[in-house]
């Protein structure tokens, strides 16, 4: 999910039920059996295979995450590993400030990386693949009591995941451009606190502006669905 989608980035605010946990796990194992159970009918060695890729996630970009992912194709396109770096940027002062009783809580920015390793069902770096990922995000939040200065806090979010995807090479410019949807399940560990002080926020859980927002603790330690849509090119 970082890494899942990264708010999708890190601050998952509500617990998910057991049914929601089981659905992505069952779906992932079903797709895993489907992908790895297919016979490899393409034994032809790829011709002029470009072994480097550069891409971005359309979903992450929609959330304001500035990033790029580099991939290296090995073993005639049977395997590929990648590294992604990105940031939400950082504000000089705190943004999205919530005031709860006599404390203020705010957010400054975040940066992160994701390492991935995948195996394609057949050579040529095309078609179905199984991918293991590990995401690491660091974000800066802060708290202050009234009439005092802000205290900066750095929190790390860990997000291993397993996804199944499909790479489709677009039929122009020698098939250098591609799109990649994937889906799977991951675990997010996000525990923002400074000693005994938890990162709190306000949530309008019923979407009714006439009712007051409810104080909640930010963070999560849970399984959840992981999905993405990447676009990129080979070089």
XYZ file of N, CA, C and O in Angstrom, residues 11 93-108 140-146 150-151 153 192-194 196-202 215-218:
164
model
N -1.759 7.736 6.807
C -2.626 7.987 7.946
C -3.956 7.300 7.713
O -4.896 7.910 7.246
N 5.337 25.946 7.723
C 4.518 25.930 8.939
C 3.541 24.763 8.841
O 3.390 24.140 7.790
N 2.868 24.495 9.934
C 1.984 23.336 9.973
C 0.694 23.587 9.210
O 0.118 24.672 9.256
N 0.283 22.528 8.504
C -0.927 22.578 7.690
C -1.944 21.603 8.278
O -1.602 20.704 9.037
N -3.210 21.777 7.899
C -4.293 20.886 8.360
C -4.297 20.769 9.885
O -4.282 19.663 10.449
N -4.303 21.900 10.559
C -4.245 21.913 12.023
C -5.610 21.580 12.612
O -6.623 22.161 12.231
N -5.625 20.618 13.540
C -6.832 20.275 14.292
C -6.606 20.660 15.749
O -5.553 20.358 16.323
N -7.577 21.302 16.347
C -7.494 21.712 17.747
C -8.454 20.849 18.558
O -9.664 20.831 18.307
N -7.895 20.112 19.501
C -8.682 19.212 20.343
C -8.377 19.553 21.797
O -7.229 19.412 22.247
N -9.381 20.032 22.501
C -9.231 20.533 23.868
C -8.162 21.628 23.859
O -8.294 22.610 23.149
N -7.061 21.473 24.588
C -6.062 22.547 24.627
C -4.812 22.201 23.821
O -3.761 22.816 23.984
N -4.907 21.201 22.920
C -3.783 20.805 22.084
C -4.090 21.051 20.618
O -5.235 20.894 20.165
N -3.045 21.439 19.867
C -3.141 21.567 18.406
C -2.269 20.499 17.765
O -1.166 20.208 18.244
N -2.757 19.919 16.659
C -2.023 18.889 15.934
C -1.968 19.288 14.460
O -2.978 19.700 13.888
N -0.794 19.151 13.844
C -0.650 19.550 12.448
C 0.294 18.652 11.684
O 1.031 17.836 12.257
N 0.292 18.820 10.365
C 1.087 17.997 9.447
C 1.973 18.904 8.609
O 1.535 19.955 8.136
N 3.246 18.491 8.384
C 4.184 19.302 7.595
C 4.499 18.705 6.234
O 4.578 19.415 5.242
N 6.324 14.123 8.856
C 6.546 15.046 9.963
C 5.205 15.623 10.410
O 4.483 16.216 9.611
N 4.881 15.402 11.663
C 3.701 16.006 12.261
C 4.150 16.715 13.537
O 5.285 16.558 13.982
N 3.267 17.476 14.107
C 3.637 18.205 15.306
C 2.456 18.428 16.238
O 1.291 18.245 15.864
N 2.777 18.818 17.445
C 1.741 19.118 18.444
C 2.210 20.286 19.300
O 3.413 20.539 19.443
N 1.271 20.994 19.859
C 1.614 22.066 20.784
C 0.435 22.360 21.693
O -0.721 22.204 21.313
N 0.782 22.744 22.889
C -0.224 23.200 23.827
C -0.414 24.690 23.601
O 0.481 25.374 23.081
N -1.577 25.192 23.947
C -1.843 26.607 23.696
C -0.772 27.489 24.338
O -0.279 27.232 25.429
N 5.582 24.768 18.693
C 5.332 23.461 18.092
C 6.481 22.505 18.410
O 7.657 22.883 18.420
N 6.137 21.245 18.617
C 7.112 20.167 18.746
C 7.038 19.294 17.495
O 5.978 18.751 17.176
N 7.655 16.047 15.216
C 7.764 14.604 15.446
C 7.903 13.898 14.101
O 7.125 14.157 13.174
N 1.942 6.901 15.069
C 2.462 8.244 15.335
C 2.230 8.680 16.784
O 1.104 8.941 17.190
N 3.323 8.786 17.520
C 3.206 9.255 18.903
C 4.525 9.861 19.340
O 5.583 9.586 18.784
N 4.453 10.715 20.342
C 5.613 11.371 20.938
C 5.510 11.172 22.441
O 4.830 11.940 23.137
N 3.861 10.006 25.444
C 2.465 9.667 25.736
C 1.477 10.419 24.838
O 0.263 10.240 24.966
N 1.983 11.256 23.947
C 1.109 12.077 23.104
C 0.903 11.396 21.755
O 1.869 11.144 21.018
N -0.326 11.076 21.437
C -0.679 10.487 20.146
C -1.050 11.589 19.162
O -1.520 12.661 19.540
N -0.827 11.304 17.882
C -1.220 12.225 16.815
C -2.733 12.132 16.634
O -3.249 11.158 16.108
N -3.449 13.157 17.076
C -4.906 13.165 17.027
C -5.399 13.989 15.837
O -4.680 14.823 15.282
N -6.634 13.739 15.469
C -7.256 14.494 14.400
C -8.760 14.540 14.579
O -9.315 13.904 15.485
N -9.413 15.312 13.717
C -10.872 15.412 13.747
C -11.431 14.790 12.485
O -10.935 15.017 11.385
N -13.096 13.401 17.504
C -11.653 13.202 17.684
C -11.282 11.732 17.458
O -11.976 10.825 17.941
N -10.202 11.507 16.722
C -9.722 10.149 16.478
C -8.212 10.123 16.624
O -7.537 11.145 16.542
N -7.660 8.928 16.841
C -6.215 8.721 16.839
C -5.781 8.331 15.429
O -6.305 7.377 14.859
N -4.830 9.081 14.867
C -4.297 8.719 13.561
C -3.384 7.510 13.678
O -2.808 7.245 14.728
